[in-house]
Tab-separated table of N, CA and C in Angstrom:
chain	number	residue	atom	x	y	z
A	1	UNK	N	-46.062	-30.885	27.851
A	1	UNK	CA	-44.715	-31.671	28.280
A	1	UNK	C	-43.451	-30.851	27.372
A	2	UNK	N	-44.053	-30.932	25.841
A	2	UNK	CA	-43.046	-30.321	24.994
A	2	UNK	C	-42.700	-28.747	25.183
A	3	UNK	N	-43.827	-28.238	26.094
A	3	UNK	CA	-43.187	-27.066	26.492
A	3	UNK	C	-42.909	-25.994	27.507
A	4	UNK	N	-42.625	-27.653	28.284
A	4	UNK	CA	-41.770	-27.151	29.416
A	4	UNK	C	-40.300	-27.308	29.163
A	5	UNK	N	-40.154	-28.076	27.452
A	5	UNK	CA	-38.542	-28.469	27.769
A	5	UNK	C	-38.194	-27.280	27.058
A	6	UNK	N	-39.018	-26.869	25.907
A	6	UNK	CA	-38.946	-25.450	25.466
A	6	UNK	C	-38.207	-24.285	26.244
A	7	UNK	N	-38.910	-24.594	27.562
A	7	UNK	CA	-38.510	-23.175	28.209
A	7	UNK	C	-37.689	-23.351	29.027
A	8	UNK	N	-37.470	-24.754	29.436
A	8	UNK	CA	-35.758	-24.723	29.955
A	8	UNK	C	-34.667	-24.573	29.129
A	9	UNK	N	-35.305	-25.376	28.097
A	9	UNK	CA	-34.489	-24.793	26.713
A	9	UNK	C	-33.669	-23.486	26.261
A	10	UNK	N	-34.886	-22.032	26.826
A	10	UNK	CA	-34.846	-20.850	26.203
A	10	UNK	C	-33.908	-20.560	27.948
A	11	UNK	N	-34.582	-20.940	28.707
A	11	UNK	CA	-33.822	-20.507	29.851
A	11	UNK	C	-32.722	-20.683	29.828
A	12	UNK	N	-32.322	-21.616	29.695
A	12	UNK	CA	-30.218	-22.273	29.136
A	12	UNK	C	-29.402	-21.431	28.455
A	13	UNK	N	-29.991	-20.856	27.250
A	13	UNK	CA	-29.786	-20.509	26.104
A	13	UNK	C	-29.126	-18.717	26.559
A	14	UNK	N	-30.724	-18.291	27.469
A	14	UNK	CA	-30.002	-17.185	28.202
A	14	UNK	C	-29.361	-16.627	29.210
A	15	UNK	N	-29.295	-18.379	29.958
A	15	UNK	CA	-28.234	-17.928	30.933
A	15	UNK	C	-26.847	-18.283	29.894
A	16	UNK	N	-26.445	-19.256	28.827
A	16	UNK	CA	-25.356	-18.791	28.656
A	16	UNK	C	-24.933	-17.970	27.673
A	17	UNK	N	-25.839	-17.296	27.228
A	17	UNK	CA	-25.813	-16.076	26.240
A	17	UNK	C	-24.799	-14.843	27.433
A	18	UNK	N	-25.650	-14.515	28.664
A	18	UNK	CA	-25.037	-14.329	29.599
A	18	UNK	C	-23.674	-14.096	30.256
A	19	UNK	N	-23.432	-15.543	30.253
A	19	UNK	CA	-22.286	-15.963	31.000
A	19	UNK	C	-20.865	-15.417	29.546
A	20	UNK	N	-21.733	-15.498	28.575
A	20	UNK	CA	-20.351	-15.477	27.510
A	20	UNK	C	-20.316	-13.866	27.306
A	21	UNK	N	-20.965	-13.507	27.652
A	21	UNK	CA	-21.103	-11.437	27.484
A	21	UNK	C	-20.446	-11.476	28.268
A	22	UNK	N	-20.566	-12.547	29.390
A	22	UNK	CA	-19.226	-11.756	30.765
A	22	UNK	C	-17.810	-12.105	30.723
A	23	UNK	N	-17.944	-12.887	29.940
A	23	UNK	CA	-16.636	-13.701	29.785
A	23	UNK	C	-15.398	-12.804	29.343
A	24	UNK	N	-15.682	-12.124	27.951
A	24	UNK	CA	-14.522	-11.147	27.570
A	24	UNK	C	-13.267	-10.627	28.445
A	25	UNK	N	-14.567	-9.920	29.610
A	25	UNK	CA	-14.024	-8.431	30.189
A	25	UNK	C	-13.492	-9.324	31.084
A	26	UNK	N	-12.980	-11.057	31.537
A	26	UNK	CA	-12.409	-11.823	32.267
A	26	UNK	C	-11.204	-12.029	31.946
A	27	UNK	N	-10.917	-12.098	30.081
A	27	UNK	CA	-10.320	-12.521	29.295
A	27	UNK	C	-8.729	-12.212	29.541
A	28	UNK	N	-8.584	-10.783	29.612
A	28	UNK	CA	-7.629	-10.295	30.322
A	28	UNK	C	-6.033	-10.478	28.764
A	29	UNK	N	-6.628	-10.895	27.680
A	29	UNK	CA	-5.573	-11.052	26.301
A	29	UNK	C	-5.150	-9.695	26.184
A	30	UNK	N	-3.667	-10.228	25.660
A	30	UNK	CA	-2.811	-8.623	25.691
A	30	UNK	C	-2.177	-8.963	23.872
A	31	UNK	N	-2.604	-7.992	23.423
A	31	UNK	CA	-2.100	-7.593	22.162
A	31	UNK	C	-0.670	-7.838	22.082
A	32	UNK	N	0.014	-8.478	21.142
A	32	UNK	CA	1.884	-8.397	20.629
A	32	UNK	C	2.275	-7.030	20.382
A	33	UNK	N	3.758	-7.212	20.803
A	33	UNK	CA	3.644	-5.699	20.779
A	33	UNK	C	4.144	-5.718	18.912
A	34	UNK	N	4.240	-4.484	18.711
A	34	UNK	CA	4.783	-4.565	16.905
A	34	UNK	C	6.379	-4.908	17.183
A	35	UNK	N	6.159	-5.057	15.938
A	35	UNK	CA	7.474	-5.642	15.202
A	35	UNK	C	8.326	-4.219	15.212
A	36	UNK	N	9.452	-3.687	15.097
A	36	UNK	CA	10.048	-2.350	14.806
A	36	UNK	C	10.725	-3.144	13.114
A	37	UNK	N	10.840	-2.058	12.527
A	37	UNK	CA	11.685	-2.287	11.304
A	37	UNK	C	13.109	-2.805	11.274
A	38	UNK	N	13.645	-3.483	10.543
A	38	UNK	CA	14.528	-3.976	9.754
A	38	UNK	C	16.050	-3.124	10.466
A	39	UNK	N	15.744	-1.832	10.203
A	39	UNK	CA	16.883	-0.582	10.838
A	39	UNK	C	17.183	-0.115	11.872
A	40	UNK	N	16.043	-0.780	12.920
A	40	UNK	CA	15.762	0.100	14.365
A	40	UNK	C	14.866	0.375	14.069
A	41	UNK	N	14.247	0.912	15.585
A	41	UNK	CA	12.916	2.397	15.813
A	41	UNK	C	13.708	3.872	15.148
A	42	UNK	N	14.742	4.400	15.527
A	42	UNK	CA	15.507	5.139	15.179
A	42	UNK	C	14.640	6.416	16.526
A	43	UNK	N	15.852	7.554	16.664
A	43	UNK	CA	15.693	9.011	17.743
A	43	UNK	C	14.300	9.467	17.754
A	44	UNK	N	13.556	8.963	16.584
A	44	UNK	CA	12.187	9.888	16.379
A	44	UNK	C	11.262	9.585	15.738
A	45	UNK	N	10.325	9.957	15.400
A	45	UNK	CA	9.204	9.406	14.592
A	45	UNK	C	9.679	9.267	13.233
A	46	UNK	N	10.395	9.871	12.732
A	46	UNK	CA	10.542	10.489	11.280
A	46	UNK	C	11.531	9.634	11.033
A	47	UNK	N	12.472	9.396	11.608
A	47	UNK	CA	13.656	7.986	11.260
A	47	UNK	C	12.597	6.993	11.390
A	48	UNK	N	11.880	6.857	12.415
A	48	UNK	CA	10.823	5.269	12.695
A	48	UNK	C	10.103	5.105	11.337
A	49	UNK	N	9.366	6.080	10.569
A	49	UNK	CA	8.655	6.346	9.219
A	49	UNK	C	9.960	6.040	7.884
A	50	UNK	N	11.507	6.429	7.994
A	50	UNK	CA	12.255	6.258	6.871
A	50	UNK	C	12.479	4.562	6.859
A	51	UNK	N	12.751	4.024	8.310
A	51	UNK	CA	13.443	3.152	8.460
A	51	UNK	C	12.068	2.366	7.766
A	52	UNK	N	10.631	2.595	8.332
A	52	UNK	CA	9.840	1.140	7.588
A	52	UNK	C	9.664	1.003	5.927
A	53	UNK	N	10.146	2.861	5.799
A	53	UNK	CA	10.471	2.935	4.445
A	53	UNK	C	10.605	1.865	3.644
A	54	UNK	N	12.253	2.137	4.182
A	54	UNK	CA	13.852	1.377	3.515
A	54	UNK	C	13.184	-0.116	3.684
A	55	UNK	N	12.097	-1.013	4.240
A	55	UNK	CA	11.774	-2.351	4.839
A	55	UNK	C	10.926	-2.429	3.413
A	56	UNK	N	9.874	-1.174	3.475
A	56	UNK	CA	8.927	-0.972	2.391
A	56	UNK	C	9.635	-1.141	0.581
A	57	UNK	N	10.685	-0.438	0.551
A	57	UNK	CA	11.657	-0.273	-0.356
A	57	UNK	C	12.098	-2.208	-0.681
A	58	UNK	N	12.340	-2.394	0.215
A	58	UNK	CA	12.989	-3.598	0.354
A	58	UNK	C	12.039	-4.705	-0.677
A	59	UNK	N	11.357	-4.523	0.396
A	59	UNK	CA	10.065	-5.549	-0.395
A	59	UNK	C	9.447	-5.192	-1.940
A	60	UNK	N	9.460	-4.084	-2.351
A	60	UNK	CA	9.746	-3.759	-3.896
A	60	UNK	C	10.860	-4.380	-4.436
A	61	UNK	N	11.954	-4.054	-4.241
A	61	UNK	CA	12.531	-4.567	-4.728
A	61	UNK	C	12.636	-5.864	-4.681
A	62	UNK	N	12.722	-6.904	-3.773
A	62	UNK	CA	12.496	-8.382	-3.425
A	62	UNK	C	10.815	-8.650	-5.487
A	63	UNK	N	10.030	-8.273	-5.183
A	63	UNK	CA	9.359	-7.862	-6.050
A	63	UNK	C	9.557	-8.419	-7.609
A	64	UNK	N	10.272	-7.521	-7.031
A	64	UNK	CA	10.999	-6.675	-8.815
A	64	UNK	C	11.656	-7.610	-8.924
A	65	UNK	N	12.397	-8.375	-7.960
A	65	UNK	CA	13.479	-9.764	-8.730
A	65	UNK	C	12.318	-10.605	-9.332
A	66	UNK	N	11.597	-11.016	-8.329
A	66	UNK	CA	10.560	-11.602	-8.838
A	66	UNK	C	9.676	-12.056	-10.186
A	67	UNK	N	9.941	-10.532	-10.806
A	67	UNK	CA	9.095	-10.291	-11.993
A	67	UNK	C	9.919	-10.455	-12.651
A	68	UNK	N	11.445	-10.247	-12.785
A	68	UNK	CA	12.128	-10.684	-13.636
A	68	UNK	C	12.722	-12.837	-13.809
A	69	UNK	N	12.326	-12.451	-12.267
A	69	UNK	CA	12.696	-14.424	-12.594
A	69	UNK	C	11.580	-14.771	-13.634
A	70	UNK	N	10.400	-14.365	-13.094
A	70	UNK	CA	8.630	-14.835	-13.618
A	70	UNK	C	9.300	-14.642	-14.930
A	71	UNK	N	9.345	-13.565	-15.914
A	71	UNK	CA	9.699	-13.418	-17.027
A	71	UNK	C	10.288	-14.012	-17.949
A	72	UNK	N	11.361	-14.539	-17.153
A	72	UNK	CA	12.526	-15.235	-17.616
A	72	UNK	C	12.098	-16.642	-17.712
A	73	UNK	N	11.986	-17.444	-16.627
A	73	UNK	CA	10.923	-18.632	-16.469
A	73	UNK	C	10.044	-18.640	-18.010
A	74	UNK	N	8.960	-17.738	-18.118
A	74	UNK	CA	7.892	-17.933	-18.969
A	74	UNK	C	8.249	-17.150	-20.654
A	75	UNK	N	9.223	-17.090	-21.017
A	75	UNK	CA	10.226	-17.382	-22.103
A	75	UNK	C	11.215	-18.127	-22.165
A	76	UNK	N	11.517	-18.676	-21.551
A	76	UNK	CA	12.059	-20.009	-21.539
A	76	UNK	C	10.764	-20.959	-21.939
A	77	UNK	N	10.136	-21.407	-21.121
A	77	UNK	CA	9.093	-22.003	-21.627
A	77	UNK	C	8.311	-22.317	-22.413
A	78	UNK	N	8.729	-21.014	-23.390
A	78	UNK	CA	7.654	-20.639	-24.869
A	78	UNK	C	8.852	-20.740	-25.433
A	79	UNK	N	9.946	-20.388	-25.498
A	79	UNK	CA	10.498	-21.594	-25.884
A	79	UNK	C	11.095	-22.785	-26.221
A	80	UNK	N	10.538	-23.935	-25.409
A	80	UNK	CA	10.442	-24.975	-25.751
A	80	UNK	C	9.859	-25.520	-25.567
A	81	UNK	N	8.401	-25.214	-25.801
A	81	UNK	CA	7.371	-24.979	-26.159
A	81	UNK	C	7.526	-25.123	-27.898
A	82	UNK	N	8.294	-24.143	-28.622
A	82	UNK	CA	8.235	-23.634	-29.918
A	82	UNK	C	9.279	-24.123	-30.335
A	83	UNK	N	10.194	-25.234	-29.681
A	83	UNK	CA	11.333	-25.657	-30.256
A	83	UNK	C	10.513	-27.245	-30.548
A	84	UNK	N	9.518	-27.555	-29.692
A	84	UNK	CA	8.494	-28.682	-30.092
A	84	UNK	C	7.236	-28.792	-30.904
A	85	UNK	N	7.362	-27.118	-31.255
A	85	UNK	CA	6.609	-27.295	-32.440
A	85	UNK	C	7.484	-26.965	-33.810
A	86	UNK	N	8.277	-27.447	-33.586
A	86	UNK	CA	9.419	-27.086	-35.156
A	86	UNK	C	9.761	-25.630	-35.464
A	87	UNK	N	9.909	-24.771	-34.448
A	87	UNK	CA	9.659	-23.587	-34.903
A	87	UNK	C	11.242	-22.735	-34.497
A	88	UNK	N	11.765	-23.253	-33.525
A	88	UNK	CA	12.953	-22.492	-33.163
A	88	UNK	C	13.702	-24.227	-32.689
A	89	UNK	N	15.056	-23.888	-32.365
A	89	UNK	CA	15.797	-24.911	-32.295
A	89	UNK	C	16.554	-24.572	-30.658
A	90	UNK	N	17.059	-26.251	-30.025
A	90	UNK	CA	17.894	-25.868	-28.965
A	90	UNK	C	18.758	-24.712	-28.809
A	91	UNK	N	19.122	-24.553	-29.773
A	91	UNK	CA	20.472	-23.557	-29.432
A	91	UNK	C	19.638	-22.033	-28.568
A	92	UNK	N	18.433	-21.933	-29.507
A	92	UNK	CA	17.556	-20.267	-29.235
A	92	UNK	C	17.320	-20.855	-27.924
A	93	UNK	N	17.053	-21.908	-27.431
A	93	UNK	CA	16.735	-22.020	-25.758
A	93	UNK	C	17.909	-21.751	-25.044
A	94	UNK	N	19.062	-22.610	-25.341
A	94	UNK	CA	19.945	-22.023	-24.936
A	94	UNK	C	20.645	-20.640	-24.422
A	95	UNK	N	20.523	-20.025	-26.013
A	95	UNK	CA	20.738	-18.803	-26.289
A	95	UNK	C	19.984	-18.225	-24.992
A	96	UNK	N	18.730	-18.495	-24.792
A	96	UNK	CA	17.810	-17.811	-23.813
A	96	UNK	C	17.992	-17.942	-22.243
A	97	UNK	N	18.321	-19.013	-21.962
A	97	UNK	CA	18.489	-19.757	-20.598
A	97	UNK	C	19.937	-18.354	-20.656
A	98	UNK	N	20.478	-18.372	-21.228
A	98	UNK	CA	21.595	-17.723	-20.830
A	98	UNK	C	21.941	-16.439	-20.607
A	99	UNK	N	21.274	-15.578	-21.731
A	99	UNK	CA	20.617	-14.368	-21.326
A	99	UNK	C	19.900	-13.863	-20.161
A	100	UNK	N	18.982	-15.015	-19.822
A	100	UNK	CA	17.879	-15.149	-19.038
A	100	UNK	C	19.087	-15.356	-17.643
A	101	UNK	N	19.988	-16.169	-17.405
A	101	UNK	CA	20.559	-15.810	-16.128
A	101	UNK	C	21.939	-14.761	-16.200
A	102	UNK	N	21.914	-14.233	-17.176
A	102	UNK	CA	22.716	-13.139	-17.030
A	102	UNK	C	22.068	-12.155	-16.529
A	103	UNK	N	21.052	-12.025	-16.905
A	103	UNK	CA	19.984	-10.930	-16.805
A	103	UNK	C	19.617	-10.883	-15.214
A	104	UNK	N	19.280	-12.203	-14.548
A	104	UNK	CA	18.723	-12.132	-13.218
A	104	UNK	C	19.727	-12.068	-12.126
A	105	UNK	N	20.961	-12.026	-12.751
A	105	UNK	CA	22.444	-11.911	-12.028
A	105	UNK	C	22.655	-10.359	-11.908
A	106	UNK	N	22.142	-9.635	-12.801
A	106	UNK	CA	22.386	-8.213	-12.740
A	106	UNK	C	21.367	-7.407	-12.034
A	107	UNK	N	20.627	-8.095	-12.175
A	107	UNK	CA	19.029	-7.608	-11.730
A	107	UNK	C	19.270	-7.408	-9.844
A	108	UNK	N	19.658	-9.042	-9.252
A	108	UNK	CA	19.977	-8.876	-8.162
A	108	UNK	C	21.073	-8.293	-8.318
A	109	UNK	N	21.910	-7.491	-8.425
A	109	UNK	CA	23.256	-7.179	-8.093
A	109	UNK	C	22.946	-5.820	-8.380
A	110	UNK	N	22.146	-5.196	-9.348
A	110	UNK	CA	21.200	-3.353	-9.584
A	110	UNK	C	20.659	-3.692	-8.261
A	111	UNK	N	19.667	-4.116	-7.460
A	111	UNK	CA	18.922	-4.322	-6.332
A	111	UNK	C	19.502	-4.474	-4.978
A	112	UNK	N	20.455	-4.980	-4.821
A	112	UNK	CA	21.526	-5.073	-3.598
A	112	UNK	C	22.634	-3.836	-3.908
A	113	UNK	N	22.805	-2.927	-4.462
A	113	UNK	CA	23.190	-1.622	-4.379
A	113	UNK	C	22.594	-0.727	-4.581
A	114	UNK	N	20.944	-0.366	-4.698
A	114	UNK	CA	20.172	0.284	-4.565
A	114	UNK	C	19.792	0.161	-3.011
A	115	UNK	N	19.768	-1.138	-2.308
A	115	UNK	CA	19.235	-0.843	-1.359
A	115	UNK	C	20.197	-0.604	-0.122
A	116	UNK	N	21.800	-0.636	-0.690
A	116	UNK	CA	22.735	-0.543	0.172
A	116	UNK	C	22.604	1.371	-0.075
A	117	UNK	N	22.481	2.053	-0.651
A	117	UNK	CA	22.461	3.476	-1.170
A	117	UNK	C	21.336	3.915	-0.375
A	118	UNK	N	20.349	3.512	0.086
A	118	UNK	CA	19.341	4.487	0.573
A	118	UNK	C	20.145	3.623	2.598
């Protein structure tokens, strides 16, 4: 009796395997079209590559802005911690925040100017 059940199950598994191997040919799935660069595809392959390079440079500029923001945040947090340890004063924190905000504005301005030059 137990042999008969295993034999039926193995036949069922074989038929399911055959069906699952046959189904992908019927699926008719299509890949999505690739997205064009932000400046358009261009008239040739070189211009398209340049446009993708522009998008890469924009990403690099964004990463630079993020790194500057994280650096300013880290320094401000360290100054705040030093205030509670008694090593620095609140004026040090205010000066650090003011310089950090100025630095962030300068970096964002320079990165924006650099991307318009490209």
